Each structure stands twice: as structure tokens, then as C-alpha cells.
Short mmCIF file of C-alpha atoms in Angstrom, two decimals:
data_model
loop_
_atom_site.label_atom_id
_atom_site.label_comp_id
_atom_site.label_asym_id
_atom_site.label_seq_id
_atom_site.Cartn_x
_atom_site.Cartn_y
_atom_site.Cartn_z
CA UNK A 469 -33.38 -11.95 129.21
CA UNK A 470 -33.94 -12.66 125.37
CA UNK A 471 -31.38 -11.17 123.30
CA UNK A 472 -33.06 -8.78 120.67
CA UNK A 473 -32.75 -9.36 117.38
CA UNK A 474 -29.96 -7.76 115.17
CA UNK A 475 -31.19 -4.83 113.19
CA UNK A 476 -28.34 -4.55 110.68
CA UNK A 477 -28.94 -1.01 109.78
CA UNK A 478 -27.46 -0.28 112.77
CA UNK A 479 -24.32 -1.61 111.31
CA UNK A 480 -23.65 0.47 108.46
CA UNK A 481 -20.91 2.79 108.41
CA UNK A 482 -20.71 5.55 105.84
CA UNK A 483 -17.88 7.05 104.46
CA UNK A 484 -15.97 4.64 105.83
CA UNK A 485 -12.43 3.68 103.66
CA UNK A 486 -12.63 0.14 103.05
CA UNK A 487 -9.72 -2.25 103.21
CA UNK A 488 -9.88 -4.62 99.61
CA UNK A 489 -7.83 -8.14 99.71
CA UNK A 490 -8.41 -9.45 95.70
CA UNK A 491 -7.43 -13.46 95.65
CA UNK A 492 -5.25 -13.27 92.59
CA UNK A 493 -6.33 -15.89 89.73
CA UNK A 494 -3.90 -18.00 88.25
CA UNK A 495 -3.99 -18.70 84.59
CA UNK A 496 -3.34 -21.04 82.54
CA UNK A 497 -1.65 -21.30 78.84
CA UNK A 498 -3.96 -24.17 76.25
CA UNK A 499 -1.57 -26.40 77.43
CA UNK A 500 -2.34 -26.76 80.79
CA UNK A 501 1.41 -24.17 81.68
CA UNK A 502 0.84 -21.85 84.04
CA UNK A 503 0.62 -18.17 82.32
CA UNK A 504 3.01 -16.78 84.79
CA UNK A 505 3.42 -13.44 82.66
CA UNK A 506 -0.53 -13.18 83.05
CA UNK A 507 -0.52 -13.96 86.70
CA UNK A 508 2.48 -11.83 87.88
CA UNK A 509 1.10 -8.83 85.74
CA UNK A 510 -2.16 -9.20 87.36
CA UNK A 511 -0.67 -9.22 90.50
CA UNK A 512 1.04 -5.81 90.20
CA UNK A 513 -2.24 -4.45 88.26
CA UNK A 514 -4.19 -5.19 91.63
CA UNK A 515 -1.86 -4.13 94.01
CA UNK A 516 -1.13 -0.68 91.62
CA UNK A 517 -4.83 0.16 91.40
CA UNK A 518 -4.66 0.29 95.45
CA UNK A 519 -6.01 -3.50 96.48
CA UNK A 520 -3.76 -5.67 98.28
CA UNK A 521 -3.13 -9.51 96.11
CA UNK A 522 -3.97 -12.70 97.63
CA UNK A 523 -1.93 -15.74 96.20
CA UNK A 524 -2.32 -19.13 96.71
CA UNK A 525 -6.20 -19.01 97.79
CA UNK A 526 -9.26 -21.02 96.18
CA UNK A 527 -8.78 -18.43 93.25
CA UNK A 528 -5.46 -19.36 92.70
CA UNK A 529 -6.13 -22.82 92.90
CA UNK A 530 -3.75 -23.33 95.81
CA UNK A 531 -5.70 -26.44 96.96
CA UNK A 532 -4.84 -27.81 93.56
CA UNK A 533 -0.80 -26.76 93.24
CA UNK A 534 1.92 -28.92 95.26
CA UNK A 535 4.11 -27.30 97.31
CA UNK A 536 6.83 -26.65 94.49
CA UNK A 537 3.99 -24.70 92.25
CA UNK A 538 3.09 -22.74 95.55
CA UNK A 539 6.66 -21.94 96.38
CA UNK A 540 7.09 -20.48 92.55
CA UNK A 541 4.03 -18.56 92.92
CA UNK A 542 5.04 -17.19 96.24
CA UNK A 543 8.82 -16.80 94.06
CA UNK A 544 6.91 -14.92 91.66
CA UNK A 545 4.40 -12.49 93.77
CA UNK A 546 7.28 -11.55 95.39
CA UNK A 547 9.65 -10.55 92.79
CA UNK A 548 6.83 -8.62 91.06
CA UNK A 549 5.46 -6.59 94.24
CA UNK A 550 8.64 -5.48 95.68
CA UNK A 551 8.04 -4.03 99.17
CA UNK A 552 4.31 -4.13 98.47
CA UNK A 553 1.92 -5.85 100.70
CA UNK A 554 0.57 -9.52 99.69
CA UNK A 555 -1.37 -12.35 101.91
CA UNK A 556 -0.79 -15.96 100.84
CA UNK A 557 -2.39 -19.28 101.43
CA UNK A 558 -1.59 -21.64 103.73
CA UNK A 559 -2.83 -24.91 102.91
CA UNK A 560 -2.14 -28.15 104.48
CA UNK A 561 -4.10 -31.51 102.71
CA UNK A 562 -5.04 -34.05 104.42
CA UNK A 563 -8.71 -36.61 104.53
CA UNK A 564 -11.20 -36.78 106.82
CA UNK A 565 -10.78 -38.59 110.22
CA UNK A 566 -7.00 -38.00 110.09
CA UNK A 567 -5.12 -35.89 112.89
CA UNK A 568 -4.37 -32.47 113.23
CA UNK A 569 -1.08 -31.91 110.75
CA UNK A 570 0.62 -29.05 113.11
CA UNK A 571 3.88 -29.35 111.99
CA UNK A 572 2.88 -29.32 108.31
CA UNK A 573 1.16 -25.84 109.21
CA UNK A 574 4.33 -24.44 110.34
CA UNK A 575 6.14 -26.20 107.59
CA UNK A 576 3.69 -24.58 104.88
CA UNK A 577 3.63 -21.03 106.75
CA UNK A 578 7.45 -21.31 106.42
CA UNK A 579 7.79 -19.89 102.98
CA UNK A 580 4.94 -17.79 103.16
CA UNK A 581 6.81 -15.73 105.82
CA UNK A 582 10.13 -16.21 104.03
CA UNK A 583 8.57 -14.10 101.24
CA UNK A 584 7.41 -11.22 103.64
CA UNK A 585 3.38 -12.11 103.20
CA UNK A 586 0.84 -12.08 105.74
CA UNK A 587 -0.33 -15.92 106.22
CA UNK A 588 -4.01 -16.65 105.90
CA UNK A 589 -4.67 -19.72 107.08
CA UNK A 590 -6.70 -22.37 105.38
CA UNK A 591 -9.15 -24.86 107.16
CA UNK A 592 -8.56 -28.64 107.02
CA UNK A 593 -10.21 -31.91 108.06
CA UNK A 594 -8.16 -32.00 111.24
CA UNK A 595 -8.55 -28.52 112.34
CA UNK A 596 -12.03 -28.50 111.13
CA UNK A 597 -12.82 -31.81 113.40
CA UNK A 598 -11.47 -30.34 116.52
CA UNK A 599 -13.74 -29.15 119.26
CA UNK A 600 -13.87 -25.74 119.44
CA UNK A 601 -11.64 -24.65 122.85
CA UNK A 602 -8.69 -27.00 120.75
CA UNK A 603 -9.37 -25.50 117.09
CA UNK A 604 -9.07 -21.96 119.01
CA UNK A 605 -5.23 -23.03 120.76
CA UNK A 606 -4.15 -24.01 117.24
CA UNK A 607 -5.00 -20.65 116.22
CA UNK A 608 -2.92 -19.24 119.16
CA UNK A 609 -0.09 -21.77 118.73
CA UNK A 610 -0.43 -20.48 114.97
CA UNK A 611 0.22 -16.85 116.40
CA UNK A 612 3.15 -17.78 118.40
CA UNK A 613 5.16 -18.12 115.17
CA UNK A 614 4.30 -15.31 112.88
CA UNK A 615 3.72 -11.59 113.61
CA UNK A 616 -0.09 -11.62 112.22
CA UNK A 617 -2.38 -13.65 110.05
CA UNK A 618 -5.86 -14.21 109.20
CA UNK A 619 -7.85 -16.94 109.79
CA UNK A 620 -10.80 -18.49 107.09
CA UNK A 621 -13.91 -20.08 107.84
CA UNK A 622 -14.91 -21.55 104.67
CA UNK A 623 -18.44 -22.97 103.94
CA UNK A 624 -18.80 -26.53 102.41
CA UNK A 625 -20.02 -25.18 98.66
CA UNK A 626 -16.14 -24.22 98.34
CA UNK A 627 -14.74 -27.10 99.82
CA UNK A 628 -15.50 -30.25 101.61
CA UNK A 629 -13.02 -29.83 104.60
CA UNK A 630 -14.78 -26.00 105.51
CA UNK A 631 -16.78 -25.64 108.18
CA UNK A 632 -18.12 -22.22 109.69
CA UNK A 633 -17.68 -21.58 113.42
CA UNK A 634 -20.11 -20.99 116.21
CA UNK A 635 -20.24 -17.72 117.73
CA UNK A 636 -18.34 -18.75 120.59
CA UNK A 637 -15.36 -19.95 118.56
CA UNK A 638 -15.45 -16.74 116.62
CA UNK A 639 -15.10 -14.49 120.11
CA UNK A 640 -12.18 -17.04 120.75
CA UNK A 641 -10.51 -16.09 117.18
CA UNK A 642 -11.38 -12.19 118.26
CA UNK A 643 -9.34 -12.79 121.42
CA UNK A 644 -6.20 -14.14 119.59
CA UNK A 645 -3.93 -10.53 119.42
CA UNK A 646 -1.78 -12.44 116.47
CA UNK A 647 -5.14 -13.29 114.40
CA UNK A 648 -5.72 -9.07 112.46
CA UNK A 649 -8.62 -10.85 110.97
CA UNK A 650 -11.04 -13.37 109.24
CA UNK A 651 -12.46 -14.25 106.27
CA UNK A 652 -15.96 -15.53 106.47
CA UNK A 653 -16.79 -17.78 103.48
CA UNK A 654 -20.64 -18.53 104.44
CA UNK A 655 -22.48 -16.52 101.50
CA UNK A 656 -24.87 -15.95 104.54
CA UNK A 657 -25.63 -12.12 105.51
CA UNK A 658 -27.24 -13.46 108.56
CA UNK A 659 -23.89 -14.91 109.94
CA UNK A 660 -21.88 -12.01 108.76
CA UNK A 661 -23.55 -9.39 110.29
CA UNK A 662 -23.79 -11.32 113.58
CA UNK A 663 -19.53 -11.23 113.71
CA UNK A 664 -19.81 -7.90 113.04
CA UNK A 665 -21.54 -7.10 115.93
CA UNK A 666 -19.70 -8.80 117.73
CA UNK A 667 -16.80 -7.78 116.57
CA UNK A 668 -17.97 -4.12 117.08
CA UNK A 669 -18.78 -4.87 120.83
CA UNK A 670 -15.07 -6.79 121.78
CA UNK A 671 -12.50 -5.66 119.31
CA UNK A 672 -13.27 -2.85 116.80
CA UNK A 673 -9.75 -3.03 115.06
CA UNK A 674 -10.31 -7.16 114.23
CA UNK A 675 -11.15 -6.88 110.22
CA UNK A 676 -14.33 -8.88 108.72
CA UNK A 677 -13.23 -9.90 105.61
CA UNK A 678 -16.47 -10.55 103.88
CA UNK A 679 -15.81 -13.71 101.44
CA UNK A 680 -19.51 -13.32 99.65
CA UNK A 681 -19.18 -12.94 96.32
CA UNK A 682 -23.05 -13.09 96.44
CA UNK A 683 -23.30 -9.99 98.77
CA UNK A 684 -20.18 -7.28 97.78
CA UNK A 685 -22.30 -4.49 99.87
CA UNK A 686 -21.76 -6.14 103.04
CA UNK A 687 -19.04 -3.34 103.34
CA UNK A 688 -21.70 -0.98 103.84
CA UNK A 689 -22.27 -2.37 106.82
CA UNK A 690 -18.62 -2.45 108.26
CA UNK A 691 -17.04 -5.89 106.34
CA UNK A 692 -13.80 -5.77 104.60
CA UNK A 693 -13.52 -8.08 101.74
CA UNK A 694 -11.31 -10.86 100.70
CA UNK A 695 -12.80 -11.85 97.54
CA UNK A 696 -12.31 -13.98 94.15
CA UNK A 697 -15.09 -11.72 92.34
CA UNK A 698 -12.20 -8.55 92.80
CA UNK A 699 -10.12 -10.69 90.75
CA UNK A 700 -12.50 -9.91 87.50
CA UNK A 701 -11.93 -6.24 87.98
CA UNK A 702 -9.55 -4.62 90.36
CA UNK A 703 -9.58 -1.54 89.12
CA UNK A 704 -13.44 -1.38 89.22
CA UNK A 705 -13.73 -2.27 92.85
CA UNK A 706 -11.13 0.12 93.81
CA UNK A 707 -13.37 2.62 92.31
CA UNK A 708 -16.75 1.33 93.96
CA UNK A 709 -14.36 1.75 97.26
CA UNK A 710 -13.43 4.98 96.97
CA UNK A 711 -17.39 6.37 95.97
CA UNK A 712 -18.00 4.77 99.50
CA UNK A 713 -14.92 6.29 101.16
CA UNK A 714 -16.58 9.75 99.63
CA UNK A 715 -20.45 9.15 100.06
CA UNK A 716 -20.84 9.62 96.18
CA UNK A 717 -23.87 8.16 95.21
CA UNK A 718 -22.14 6.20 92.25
CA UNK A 719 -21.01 3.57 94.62
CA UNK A 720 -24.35 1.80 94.34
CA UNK A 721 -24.62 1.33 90.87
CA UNK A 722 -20.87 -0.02 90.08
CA UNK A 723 -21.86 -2.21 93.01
CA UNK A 724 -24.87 -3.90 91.32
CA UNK A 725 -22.89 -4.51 87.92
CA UNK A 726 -20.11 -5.87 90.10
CA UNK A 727 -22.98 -8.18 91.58
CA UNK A 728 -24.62 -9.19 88.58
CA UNK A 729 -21.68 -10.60 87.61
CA UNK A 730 -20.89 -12.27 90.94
CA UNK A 731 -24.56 -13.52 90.74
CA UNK A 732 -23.58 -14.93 87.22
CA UNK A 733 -19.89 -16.46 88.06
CA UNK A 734 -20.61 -18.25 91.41
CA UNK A 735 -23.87 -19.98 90.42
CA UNK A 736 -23.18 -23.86 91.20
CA UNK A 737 -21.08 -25.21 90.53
CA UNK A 738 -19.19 -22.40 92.24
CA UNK A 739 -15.24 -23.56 92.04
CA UNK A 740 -16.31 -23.23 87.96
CA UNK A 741 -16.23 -19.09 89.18
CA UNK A 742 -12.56 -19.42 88.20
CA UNK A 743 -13.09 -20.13 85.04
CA UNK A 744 -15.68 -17.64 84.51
CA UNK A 745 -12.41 -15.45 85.58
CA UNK A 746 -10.09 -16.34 82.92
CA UNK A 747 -13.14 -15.64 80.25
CA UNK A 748 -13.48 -12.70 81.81
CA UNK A 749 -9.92 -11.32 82.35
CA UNK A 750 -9.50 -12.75 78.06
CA UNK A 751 -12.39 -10.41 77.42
CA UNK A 752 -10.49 -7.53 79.27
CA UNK A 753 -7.15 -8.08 76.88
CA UNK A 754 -5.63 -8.94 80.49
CA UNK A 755 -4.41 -12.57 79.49
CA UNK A 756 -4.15 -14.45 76.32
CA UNK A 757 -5.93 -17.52 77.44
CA UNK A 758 -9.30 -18.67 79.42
CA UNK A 759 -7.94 -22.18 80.35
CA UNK A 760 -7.88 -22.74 84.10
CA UNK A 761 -7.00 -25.59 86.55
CA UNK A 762 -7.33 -28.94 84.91
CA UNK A 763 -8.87 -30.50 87.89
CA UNK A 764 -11.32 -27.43 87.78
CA UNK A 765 -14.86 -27.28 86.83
CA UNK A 766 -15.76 -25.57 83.39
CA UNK A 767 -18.58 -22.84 82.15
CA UNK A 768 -20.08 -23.55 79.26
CA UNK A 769 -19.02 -21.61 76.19
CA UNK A 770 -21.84 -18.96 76.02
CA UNK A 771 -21.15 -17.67 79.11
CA UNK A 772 -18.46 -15.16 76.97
CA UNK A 773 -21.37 -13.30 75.97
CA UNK A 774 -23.37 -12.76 78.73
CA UNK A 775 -19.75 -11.63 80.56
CA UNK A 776 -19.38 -9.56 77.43
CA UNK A 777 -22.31 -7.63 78.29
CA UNK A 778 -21.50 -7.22 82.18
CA UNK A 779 -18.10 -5.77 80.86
CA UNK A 780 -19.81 -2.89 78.68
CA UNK A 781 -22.07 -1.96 81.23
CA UNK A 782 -19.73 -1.80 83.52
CA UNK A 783 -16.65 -0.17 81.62
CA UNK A 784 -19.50 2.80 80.93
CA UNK A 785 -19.89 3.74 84.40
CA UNK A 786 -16.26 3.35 85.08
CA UNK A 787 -16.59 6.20 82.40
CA UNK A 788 -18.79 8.83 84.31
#
């Protein structure tokens, strides 16, 4: 029997209180420091305006730190959130063809745990390059040392070791009790909405944690979000959350300035999104400097007033 085709109407959920995961930005000082009084402020700013921080992701460069810089951002998260919640990256580097690095997992989850933060657990070439009933016991064996974590399927535009899953890989991540969730990184509705049916049908309490900065509303349909964009403007999202948690009608115009300037920031190339950050978080007053990353891709210089504008508009309906 054909299957019929997904009508994703049928997936939204109104009124529905929406779980926010912001990746944290790290900044920089104009000579090439990290700003850690910028970062660790903006890490309490996002967890105090009710979104939970994610260090150590693609916003944070954590591809791009060595383990000592990830250990001192993990250091610093920590001893700024207190007993709040946080999620951290776990990121193992390695080049394609080369084996799995299990051990270096563990050894890189280590810390993360130390510092009482949920693990999400970045893809690399030798997970990536598995087939699919393997990639899905490393996810288990991944389970058997940590409480809960949440996996990341990561499209190639981010980086070259990502890969999204089949289908049938994803029901094996929905059958892992240790894995609470998954961020899906494909800036594809299409694929979304088919895990969310899916994950409707086997395991309602799995989260979706929508990673398209180039589709925010796909938490109209039932998505969580773990997203760089919410790194521009915590305190905005939290807002567009709660007009959804309330059915007020507001939601859907904070959402498409909060678009427009996704739209804007993760044009190609898209890593350069973090820099469009750091304008934009200088434009806010929220840190002295718009350097980023020096191994990171750079906007070009008028980009500050087109973000300019997306601010006003913006901080006026924050107004209403």
C-alpha cells in the first residue's frame, strides 16, 4: 500500500509551550582574546530571559577551540549559571577515511558531564562513515555513560563531516531511552516534518530540535529549537515563545522579523552567520567588539546597517 503523503498541517500544535536551546556565541576582543566578560554575560542573559545556553556548538566555534579553550568555556558557563541548565558540545576531530575515535568521545564527554551539562553530541567523519545499524550502537554505547544527551545531524553547508540520516536511522536514535533528543541541521522542512511524524507516531516525549535558522516557525508544527539565530536575540525569542504558548496573534509578526534576519545572517557563506552575530550583539550594546573566530568567514562591512534596521523593527514590536 502507498504511503500517503504528509500533510503538515496536521502537525501543528497550538498553544503549545515550546522548549528554546540558544547556541551561545563566543566573542572575540580586536585582538583575536576571547571576550569572556561578553560571553559569560550572554550566557546568564539567555538562560535569565527563560532559554536554556548551548556552549561549545558551531556558534561558539567549538570546532575551532582545542580542548583547553573548551574546558575554560565549559569553566566559565558553569561558574556563571550556577544550578541552571546548559547543553555543551561534544566534538571529536578527526579526517575523512579515519576510524571511529570512541574513546576520544568519552574522553571529550568527560568534562562536559564534570560540569553538570547535558552532552550534545557532534557528528564526525568516523561516525558519519558508519553504516547505519553501527552509527545507531555508538549512540547507545554513548548512552551507557551519561544520564541523557542529544544527538545532531548536521547538513554539509555547516560542515564537511555532517551528514543527515535516513529515516530508518532516525527511528533507531528514537529508540535509544538515553538519546531526550535531536537536532536536525538540514534547513529542509520536508525532512523535518517527516521526524516529526514519526516521532509523533513512536515516542511523543523525544524533542525535535529544529536547527533551521531559515524556518524558526517549524515550532508551529511541534519542533523545538536549538538554534544560532536565538543567539542575536534571546530575549526576543523568548517573547515570540510565549505569544505561541498563549495563542496571541503577535507571535507571527516577531517571527518574520526574527526570520528576516535569519534570511539575512545565514546566506552563504553560512559559518560567516557568526559574525553577522557579533555585529549584531555590538549593535545591541551587548559586547564591545564584532571580531569573531579568526579561522571564520567575514560579512562585509555594510551588513551593520541593514542589521541596524532589523533591530528597530524588531525592538518596536518587542514594544507593543
Amino acid at each position: 500500500m502507498t504511503t500517503p503523503p504528509l500533510d503538515p498541517s496536521s502537525l501543528i500544535s497550538p498553544r503549545r509551550k515550546i522548549t528554546g536551546i540558544s547556541a551561545t556565541l563566543l566573542p572575540f576582543t580586536d585582538t583575536g582574546a576571547i571576550d569572556w566578560q561578553g560571553f559569560t554575560a550572554h550566557c546568564l542573559r539567555t538562560a535569565e530571559g527563560g532559554l536554556t545556553p548551548a556552549v561549545n556548538m558551531d556558534t561558539g566555534f567549538g570546532n575551532l577551540l582545542d580542548s583547553s579553550q573548551r574546558s575554560a568555556v565549559l569553566d566559565a558557563a558553569h561558574s556563571t549559571l550556577g544550578n541552571r541548565p546548559f547543553v555543551a558540545g561534544v566534538f571529536v576531530s578527526d579526517s575523512p577515511g579515519q576510524k571511529l575515535n570512541r574513546d576520544g568521545y568519552l574522553r571529550a564527554m568527560s568534562p562536559v558531564l564534570d560540569h553538570g551539562a547535558t552532552p550534545v553530541i557532534f557528528q564526525s567523519y568516523g561516525l558519519t562513515e558508519l553504516p547505519e545499524p553501527e552509527l545507531i550502537a555508538v549512540y547507545e554505547e554513548i548512552g551507557n555513560y551519561c544520564d541523557g544527551f542529544i544527538a545532531f545531524e548536521l547538513g554539509q553547508m555547516f560542515a564537511p563531516f555532517g551528514k543527515i540520516y535516513s529515516l530508518d536511522a532516525y527511528r533507531g536514535l528514537l529508540g535509544i531511552q538515553k538519546c531526550q533528543g535531536a537536532k536536525h541541521s538540514s534547513l529542509k522542512r520536508s525532512s523535518e516534518w517527516e521526524r516529526l511524524a514519526l516521532r509523533n507516531r513512536i515516542r511523543p516525549d523525544f524533542r525535535v530540535y529544529t536547527g533551521n535558522d531559515l524556518a524558526i516557525d517549524m515550532v508551529m508544527y511541534g519542533s523545538d529549537y536549538l538554534l544560532g539565530l536565538s543567539t542575536f536575540a534571546p530575549d526576543f525569542f523568548a517573547k515570540r515563545d510565549k505569544y505561541w504558548e498563549l495563542g496571541d496573534a503577535r507571535f507571527h509578526e516577531l517571527n518574520d522579523w526574527l526570520q528576516y534576519l535569519g534570511f539575512l545572517s545565514f546566506r552563504s557563506p553560512v559559518p560567516a552567520y557568526k559574525h553577522s552575530a557579533a555585529m549584531f550583539l555590538k549593535l545591541r550594546g551587548w559586547i564591545g567588539c564584532d571580531e569573531t573566530h579568526p579561522h571564520s568567514p567575514k560579512r562585509p562591512s555594510p551588513d551593520r546597517d541593514l542589521l541596524r534596521e532589523i533591530l528597530r523593527q524588531i525592538e518596536s514590536l518587542g514594544t507593543e
